[in-house]
mmCIF file of C-alpha atoms and ligand atoms in Angstrom:
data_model
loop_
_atom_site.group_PDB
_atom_site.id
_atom_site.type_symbol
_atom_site.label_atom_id
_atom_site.label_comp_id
_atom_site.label_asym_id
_atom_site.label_seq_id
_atom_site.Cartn_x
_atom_site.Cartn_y
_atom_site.Cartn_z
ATOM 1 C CA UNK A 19 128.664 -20.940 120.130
ATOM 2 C CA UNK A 20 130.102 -18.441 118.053
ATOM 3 C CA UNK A 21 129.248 -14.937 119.312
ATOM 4 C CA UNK A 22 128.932 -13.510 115.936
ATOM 5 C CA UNK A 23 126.610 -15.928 114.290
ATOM 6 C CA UNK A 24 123.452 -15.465 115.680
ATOM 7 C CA UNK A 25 121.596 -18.860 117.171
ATOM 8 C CA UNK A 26 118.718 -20.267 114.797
ATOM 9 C CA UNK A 27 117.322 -22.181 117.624
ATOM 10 C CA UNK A 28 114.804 -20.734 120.747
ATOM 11 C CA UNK A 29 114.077 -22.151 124.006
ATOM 12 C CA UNK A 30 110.465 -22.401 125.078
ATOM 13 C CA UNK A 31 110.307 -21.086 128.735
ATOM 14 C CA UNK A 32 106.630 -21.235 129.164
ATOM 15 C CA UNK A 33 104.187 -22.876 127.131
ATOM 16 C CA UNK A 34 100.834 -21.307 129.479
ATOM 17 C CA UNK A 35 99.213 -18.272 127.290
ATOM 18 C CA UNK A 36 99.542 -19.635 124.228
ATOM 19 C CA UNK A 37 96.707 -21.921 123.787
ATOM 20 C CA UNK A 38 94.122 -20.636 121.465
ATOM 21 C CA UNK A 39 91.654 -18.539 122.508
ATOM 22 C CA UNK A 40 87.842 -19.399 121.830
ATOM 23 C CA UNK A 41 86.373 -17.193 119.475
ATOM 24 C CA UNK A 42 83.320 -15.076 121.225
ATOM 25 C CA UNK A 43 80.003 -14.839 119.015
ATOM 26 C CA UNK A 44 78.966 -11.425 119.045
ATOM 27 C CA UNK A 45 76.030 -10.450 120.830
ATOM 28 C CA UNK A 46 73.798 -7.528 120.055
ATOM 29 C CA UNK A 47 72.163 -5.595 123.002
ATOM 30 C CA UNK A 48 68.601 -6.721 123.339
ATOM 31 C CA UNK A 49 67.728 -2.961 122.472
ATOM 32 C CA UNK A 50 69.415 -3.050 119.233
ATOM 33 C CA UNK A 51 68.929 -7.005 118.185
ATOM 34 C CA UNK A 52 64.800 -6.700 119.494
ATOM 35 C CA UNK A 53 63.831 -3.097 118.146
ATOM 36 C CA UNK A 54 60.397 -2.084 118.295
ATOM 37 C CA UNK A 55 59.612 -1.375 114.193
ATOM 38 C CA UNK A 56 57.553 1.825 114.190
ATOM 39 C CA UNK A 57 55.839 2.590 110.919
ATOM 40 C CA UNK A 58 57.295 5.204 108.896
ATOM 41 C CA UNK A 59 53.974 6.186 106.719
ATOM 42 C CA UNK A 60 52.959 9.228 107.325
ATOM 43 C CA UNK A 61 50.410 9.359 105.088
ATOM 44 C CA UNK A 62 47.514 7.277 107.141
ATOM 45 C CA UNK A 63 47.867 8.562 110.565
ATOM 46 C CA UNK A 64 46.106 7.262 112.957
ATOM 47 C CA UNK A 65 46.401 8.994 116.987
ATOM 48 C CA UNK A 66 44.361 12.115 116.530
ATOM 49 C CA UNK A 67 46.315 15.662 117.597
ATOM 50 C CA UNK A 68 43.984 15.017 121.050
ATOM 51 C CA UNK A 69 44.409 11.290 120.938
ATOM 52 C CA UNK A 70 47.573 11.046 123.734
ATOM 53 C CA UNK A 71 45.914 11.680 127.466
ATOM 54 C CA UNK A 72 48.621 11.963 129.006
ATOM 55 C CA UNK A 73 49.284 14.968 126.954
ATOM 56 C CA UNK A 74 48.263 18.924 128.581
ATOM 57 C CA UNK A 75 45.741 20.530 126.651
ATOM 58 C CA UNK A 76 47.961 23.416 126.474
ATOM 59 C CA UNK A 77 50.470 21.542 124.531
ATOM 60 C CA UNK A 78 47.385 19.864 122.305
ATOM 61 C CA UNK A 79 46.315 23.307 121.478
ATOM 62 C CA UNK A 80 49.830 24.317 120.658
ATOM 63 C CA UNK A 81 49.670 21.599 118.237
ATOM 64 C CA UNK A 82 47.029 22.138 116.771
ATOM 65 C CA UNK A 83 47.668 25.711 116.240
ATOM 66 C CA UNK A 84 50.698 24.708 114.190
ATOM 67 C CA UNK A 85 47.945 22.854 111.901
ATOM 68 C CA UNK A 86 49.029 19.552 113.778
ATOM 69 C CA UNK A 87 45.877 17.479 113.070
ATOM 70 C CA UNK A 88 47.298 13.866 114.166
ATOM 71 C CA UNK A 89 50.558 11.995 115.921
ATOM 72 C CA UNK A 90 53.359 10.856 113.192
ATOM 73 C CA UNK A 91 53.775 6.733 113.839
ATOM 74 C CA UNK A 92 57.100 8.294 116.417
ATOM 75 C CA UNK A 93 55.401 10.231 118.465
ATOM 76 C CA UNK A 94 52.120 8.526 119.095
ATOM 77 C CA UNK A 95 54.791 5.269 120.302
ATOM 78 C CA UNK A 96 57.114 7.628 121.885
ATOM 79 C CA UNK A 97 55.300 10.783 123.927
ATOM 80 C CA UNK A 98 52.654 8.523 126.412
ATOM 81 C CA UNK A 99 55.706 5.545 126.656
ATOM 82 C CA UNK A 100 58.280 8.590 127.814
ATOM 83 C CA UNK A 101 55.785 10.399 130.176
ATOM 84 C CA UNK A 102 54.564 7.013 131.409
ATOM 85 C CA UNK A 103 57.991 5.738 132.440
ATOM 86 C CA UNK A 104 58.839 8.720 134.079
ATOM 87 C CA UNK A 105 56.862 8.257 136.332
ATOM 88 C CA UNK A 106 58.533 5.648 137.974
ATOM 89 C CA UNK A 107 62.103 7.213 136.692
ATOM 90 C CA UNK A 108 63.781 5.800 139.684
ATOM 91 C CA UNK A 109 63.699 2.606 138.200
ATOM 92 C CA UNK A 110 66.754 3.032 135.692
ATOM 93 C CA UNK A 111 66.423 0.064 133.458
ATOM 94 C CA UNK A 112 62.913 1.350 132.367
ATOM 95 C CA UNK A 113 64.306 4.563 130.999
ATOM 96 C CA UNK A 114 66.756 4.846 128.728
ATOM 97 C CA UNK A 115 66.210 4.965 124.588
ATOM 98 C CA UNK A 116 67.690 4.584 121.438
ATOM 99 C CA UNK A 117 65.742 6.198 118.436
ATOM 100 C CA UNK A 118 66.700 5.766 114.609
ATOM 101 C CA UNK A 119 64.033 7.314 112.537
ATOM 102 C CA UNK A 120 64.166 8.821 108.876
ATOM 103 C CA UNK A 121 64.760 13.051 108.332
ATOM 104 C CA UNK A 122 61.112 14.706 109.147
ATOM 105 C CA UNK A 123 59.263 11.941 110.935
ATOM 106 C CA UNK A 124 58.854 14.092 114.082
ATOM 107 C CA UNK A 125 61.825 12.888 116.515
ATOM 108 C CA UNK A 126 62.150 16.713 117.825
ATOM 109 C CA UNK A 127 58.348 17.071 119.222
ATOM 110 C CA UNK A 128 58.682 13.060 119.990
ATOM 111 C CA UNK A 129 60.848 14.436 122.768
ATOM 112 C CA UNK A 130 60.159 18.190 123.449
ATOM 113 C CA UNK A 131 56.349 16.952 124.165
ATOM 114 C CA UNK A 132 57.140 14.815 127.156
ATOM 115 C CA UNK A 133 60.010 16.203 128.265
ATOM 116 C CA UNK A 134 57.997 19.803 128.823
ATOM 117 C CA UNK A 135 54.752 17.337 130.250
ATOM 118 C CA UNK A 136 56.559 15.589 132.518
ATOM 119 C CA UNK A 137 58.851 18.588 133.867
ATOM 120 C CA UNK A 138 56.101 21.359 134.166
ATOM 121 C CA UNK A 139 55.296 20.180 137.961
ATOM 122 C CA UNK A 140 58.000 21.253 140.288
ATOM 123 C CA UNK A 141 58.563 22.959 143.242
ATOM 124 C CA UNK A 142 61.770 25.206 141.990
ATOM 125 C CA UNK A 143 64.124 25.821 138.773
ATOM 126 C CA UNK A 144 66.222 22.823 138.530
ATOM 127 C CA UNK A 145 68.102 22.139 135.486
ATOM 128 C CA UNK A 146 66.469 18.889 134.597
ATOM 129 C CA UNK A 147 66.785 18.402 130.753
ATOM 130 C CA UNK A 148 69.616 18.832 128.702
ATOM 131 C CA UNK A 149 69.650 18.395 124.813
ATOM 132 C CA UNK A 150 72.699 18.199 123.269
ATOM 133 C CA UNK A 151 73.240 18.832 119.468
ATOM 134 C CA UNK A 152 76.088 18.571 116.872
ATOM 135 C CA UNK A 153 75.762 22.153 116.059
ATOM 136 C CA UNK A 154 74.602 26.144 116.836
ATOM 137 C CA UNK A 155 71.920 26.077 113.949
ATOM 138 C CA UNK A 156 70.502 22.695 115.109
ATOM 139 C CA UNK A 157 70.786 23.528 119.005
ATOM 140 C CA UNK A 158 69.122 26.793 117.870
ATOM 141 C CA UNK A 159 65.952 24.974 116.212
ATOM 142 C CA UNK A 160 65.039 22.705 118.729
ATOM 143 C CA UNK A 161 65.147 25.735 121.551
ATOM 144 C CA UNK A 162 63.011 27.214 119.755
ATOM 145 C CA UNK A 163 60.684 24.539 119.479
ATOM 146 C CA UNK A 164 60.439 24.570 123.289
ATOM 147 C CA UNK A 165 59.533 27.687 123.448
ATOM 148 C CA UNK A 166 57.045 28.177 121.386
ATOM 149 C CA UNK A 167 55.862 24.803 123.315
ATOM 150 C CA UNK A 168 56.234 26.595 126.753
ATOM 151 C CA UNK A 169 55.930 30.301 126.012
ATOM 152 C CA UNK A 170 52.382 31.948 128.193
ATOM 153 C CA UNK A 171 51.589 28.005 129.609
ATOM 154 C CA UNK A 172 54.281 26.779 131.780
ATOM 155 C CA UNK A 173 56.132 28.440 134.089
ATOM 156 C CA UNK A 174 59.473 26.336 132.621
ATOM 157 C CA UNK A 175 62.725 28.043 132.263
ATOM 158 C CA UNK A 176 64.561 27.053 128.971
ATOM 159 C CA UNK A 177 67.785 28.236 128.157
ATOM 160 C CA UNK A 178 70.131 28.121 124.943
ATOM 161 C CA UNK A 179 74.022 28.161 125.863
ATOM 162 C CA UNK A 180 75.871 29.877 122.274
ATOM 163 C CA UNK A 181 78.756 31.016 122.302
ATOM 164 C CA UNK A 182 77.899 33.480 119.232
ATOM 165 C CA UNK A 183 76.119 36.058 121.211
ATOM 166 C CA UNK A 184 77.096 35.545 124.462
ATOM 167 C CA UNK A 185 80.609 35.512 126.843
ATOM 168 C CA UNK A 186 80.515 32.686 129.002
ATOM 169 C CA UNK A 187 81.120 34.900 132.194
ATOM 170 C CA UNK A 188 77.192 36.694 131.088
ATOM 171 C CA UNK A 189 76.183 33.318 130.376
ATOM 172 C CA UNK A 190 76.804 31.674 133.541
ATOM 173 C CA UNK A 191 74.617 34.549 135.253
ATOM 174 C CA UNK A 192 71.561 33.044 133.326
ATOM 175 C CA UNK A 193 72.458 29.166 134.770
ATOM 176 C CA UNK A 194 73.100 29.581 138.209
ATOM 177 C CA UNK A 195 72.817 32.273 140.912
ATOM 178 C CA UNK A 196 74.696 32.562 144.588
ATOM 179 C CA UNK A 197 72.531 32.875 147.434
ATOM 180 C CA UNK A 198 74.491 33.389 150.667
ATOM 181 C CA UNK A 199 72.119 31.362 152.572
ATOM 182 C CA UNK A 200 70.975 28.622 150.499
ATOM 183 C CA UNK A 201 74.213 27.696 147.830
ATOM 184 C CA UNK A 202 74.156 28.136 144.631
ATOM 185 C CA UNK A 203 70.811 27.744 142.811
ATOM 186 C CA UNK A 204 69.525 26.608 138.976
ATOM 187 C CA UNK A 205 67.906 29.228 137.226
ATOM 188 C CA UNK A 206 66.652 27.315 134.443
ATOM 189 C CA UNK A 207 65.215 24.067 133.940
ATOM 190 C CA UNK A 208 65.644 23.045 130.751
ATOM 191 C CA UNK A 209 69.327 23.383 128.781
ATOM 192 C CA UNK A 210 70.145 23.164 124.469
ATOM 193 C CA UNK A 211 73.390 22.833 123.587
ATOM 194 C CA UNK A 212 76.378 22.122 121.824
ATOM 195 C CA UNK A 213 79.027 20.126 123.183
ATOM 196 C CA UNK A 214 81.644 22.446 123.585
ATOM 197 C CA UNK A 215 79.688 25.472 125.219
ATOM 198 C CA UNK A 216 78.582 22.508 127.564
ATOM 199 C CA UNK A 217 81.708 21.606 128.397
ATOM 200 C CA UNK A 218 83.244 25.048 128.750
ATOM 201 C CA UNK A 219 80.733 25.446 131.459
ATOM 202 C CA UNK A 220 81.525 22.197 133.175
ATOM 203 C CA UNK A 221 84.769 22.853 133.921
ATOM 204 C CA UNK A 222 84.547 26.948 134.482
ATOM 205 C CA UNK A 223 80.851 27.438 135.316
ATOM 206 C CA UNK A 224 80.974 26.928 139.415
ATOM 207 C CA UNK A 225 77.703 25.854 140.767
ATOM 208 C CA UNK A 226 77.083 24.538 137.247
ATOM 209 C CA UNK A 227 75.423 20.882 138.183
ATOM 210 C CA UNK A 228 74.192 18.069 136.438
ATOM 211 C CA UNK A 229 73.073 16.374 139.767
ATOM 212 C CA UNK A 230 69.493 16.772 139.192
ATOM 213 C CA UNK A 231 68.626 15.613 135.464
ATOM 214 C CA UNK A 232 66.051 13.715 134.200
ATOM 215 C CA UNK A 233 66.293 13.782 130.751
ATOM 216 C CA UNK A 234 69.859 13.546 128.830
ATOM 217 C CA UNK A 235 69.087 14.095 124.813
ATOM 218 C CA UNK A 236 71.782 13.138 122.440
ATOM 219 C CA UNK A 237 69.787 14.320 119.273
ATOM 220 C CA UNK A 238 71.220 13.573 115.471
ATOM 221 C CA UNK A 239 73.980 10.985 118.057
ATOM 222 C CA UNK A 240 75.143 9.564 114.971
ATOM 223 C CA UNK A 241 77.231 12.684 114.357
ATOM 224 C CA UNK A 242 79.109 12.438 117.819
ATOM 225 C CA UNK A 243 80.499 9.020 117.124
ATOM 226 C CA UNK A 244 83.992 10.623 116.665
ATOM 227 C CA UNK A 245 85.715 9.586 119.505
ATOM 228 C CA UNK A 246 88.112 11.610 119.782
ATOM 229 C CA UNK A 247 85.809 14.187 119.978
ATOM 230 C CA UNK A 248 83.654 12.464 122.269
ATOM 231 C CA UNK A 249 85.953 13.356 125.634
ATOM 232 C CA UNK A 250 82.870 15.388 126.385
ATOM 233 C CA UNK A 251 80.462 12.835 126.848
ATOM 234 C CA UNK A 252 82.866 11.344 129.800
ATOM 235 C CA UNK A 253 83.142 14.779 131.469
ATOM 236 C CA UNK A 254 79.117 14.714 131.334
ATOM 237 C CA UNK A 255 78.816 11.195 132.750
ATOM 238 C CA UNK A 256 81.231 12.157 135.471
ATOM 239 C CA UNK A 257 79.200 15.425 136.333
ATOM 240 C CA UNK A 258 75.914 13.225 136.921
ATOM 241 C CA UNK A 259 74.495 12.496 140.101
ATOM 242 C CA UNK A 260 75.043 8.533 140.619
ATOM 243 C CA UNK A 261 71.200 8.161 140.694
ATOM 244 C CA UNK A 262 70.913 9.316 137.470
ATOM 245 C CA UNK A 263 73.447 7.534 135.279
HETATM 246 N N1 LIG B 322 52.393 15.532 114.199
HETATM 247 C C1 LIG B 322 52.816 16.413 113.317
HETATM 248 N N2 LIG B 322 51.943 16.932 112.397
HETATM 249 C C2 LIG B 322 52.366 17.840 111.487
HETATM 250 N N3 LIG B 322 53.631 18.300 111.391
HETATM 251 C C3 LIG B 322 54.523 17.826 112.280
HETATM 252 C C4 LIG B 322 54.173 16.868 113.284
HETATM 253 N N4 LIG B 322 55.279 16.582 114.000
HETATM 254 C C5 LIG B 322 56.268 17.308 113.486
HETATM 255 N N5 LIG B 322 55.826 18.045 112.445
HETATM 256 C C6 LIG B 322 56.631 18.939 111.598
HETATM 257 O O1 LIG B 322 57.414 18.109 110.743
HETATM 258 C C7 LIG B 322 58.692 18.705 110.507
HETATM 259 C C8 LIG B 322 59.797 17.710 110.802
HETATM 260 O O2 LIG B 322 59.798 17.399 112.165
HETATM 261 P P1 LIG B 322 61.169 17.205 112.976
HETATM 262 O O3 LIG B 322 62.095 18.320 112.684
HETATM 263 O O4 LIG B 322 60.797 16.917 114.372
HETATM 264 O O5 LIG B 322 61.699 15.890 112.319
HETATM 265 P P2 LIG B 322 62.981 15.101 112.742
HETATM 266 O O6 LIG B 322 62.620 13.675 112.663
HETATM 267 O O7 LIG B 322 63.492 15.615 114.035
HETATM 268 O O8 LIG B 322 63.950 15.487 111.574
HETATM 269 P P3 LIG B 322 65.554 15.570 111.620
HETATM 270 O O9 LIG B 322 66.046 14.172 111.546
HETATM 271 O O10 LIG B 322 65.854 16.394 110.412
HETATM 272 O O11 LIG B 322 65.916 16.275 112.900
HETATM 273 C C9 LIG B 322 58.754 19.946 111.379
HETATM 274 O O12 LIG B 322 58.472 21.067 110.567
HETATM 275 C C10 LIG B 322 57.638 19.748 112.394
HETATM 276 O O13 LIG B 322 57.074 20.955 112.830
#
């Protein structure tokens, strides 16, 4: 063959990996192809403000001192199923949740309710909550919200990491504490955050632990589905205890 006209013809070494591949149908989780429909009308209510059991009465009178007179259709399905589960939270496959309801149908107390019911036992400060939120104002709500919840009836520890007011050296003081005989200990049991303060103190906070949560909050997660932005939900998955995951 001549060596400068290039050859038109191509020798087939291997036929194996080229057959067709059979197309997959795709499958929905059973979480997100079976959702439970809750009602959205918040206009005929129908789980009174002292309707949920389960519920403290410190936490019912909080409500209804905010002029809470009934459940909205999220909460009533959401508070006694949460506080229920956890308490069998060993068994993983019971826990975990996936909630998609409209602006102002109550998701915040839907989770700040059980959360505070189900932690308020305990026998020391363990950070065993963390909420995680898209941004400072939001992060800065929802703390609130638990302690207004908390404040003069549990002895809960709630903490909100900013990087506005506070150096991350000062924060760390208010997370964990060194005791030369015991290790380093929790201060707080309940953490809001954003992402990035949370991570900043993952990598530079020692004695900063996720080992012991319970409850892992990913409110308004349709804003974190960036992901190249989401490197930080890997660094938190890594810094659970393998119980918990
Ligand atoms: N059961 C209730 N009765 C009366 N008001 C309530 C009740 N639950 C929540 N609210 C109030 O309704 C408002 C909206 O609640 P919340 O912020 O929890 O909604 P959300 O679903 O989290 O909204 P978003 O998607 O904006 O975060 C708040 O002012 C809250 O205090």
């Amino acid at each position: 063959m001549d060596s400068t006209t290039p050859s038109s013809e191509f020798t087939l070494i291997d036929t194996h990996g080229f057959k067709k591949n059979k197309k997959v149908k795709r499958v929905l989780p059973d979480w997100l192809a079976k959702p439970t429909v809750v009602s959205v009308d918040l206009k005929h209510l129908e789980v009174p403000i002292d309707g949920i059991p389960e519920l403290d009465p410190a936490l019912v009178q909080k409500l209804k001192n905010k002029g809470c007179t009934h459940f909205f259709p999220v909460q009533n399905q959401l508070v006694p199923w949460i506080i229920k589960t956890q308490k069998h939270w060993d068994y993983r496959w019971l826990r975990d949740l996936c909630i998609s309801a409209p602006t102002g149908s109550g998701k915040t107390l839907s989770y700040v309710l059980p959360i505070i019911q189900t932690l308020k036992t305990f026998s020391r400060h363990q950070l065993r909550a963390l909420i995680v939120l898209p941004t400072k104002d939001l992060a800065a709500q929802v703390y609130k919200v638990f302690l207004y919840y908390i404040k003069n009836a549990f002895d809960l520890r709630v903490l909100l990491l900013e990087s506005k007011n506070m150096t991350l050296e000062k924060e760390k003081e208010r997370i964990v504490q060194y005791d030369s005989s015991i290790g380093w200990i929790d201060l707080v049991d309940i953490i809001v955050t954003t992402p990035g303060r949370l991570v900043d103190h993952l990598y530079y906070t020692e004695g900063f632990s996720l080992k012991n949560l319970r409850f892992l909050v990913l409110d308004e997660a349709d804003s974190f589905t960036n992901i190249l932005q989401n490197e930080w939900l890997h660094k938190v998955n890594d810094s659970l205890g393998s119980l918990h995951k």
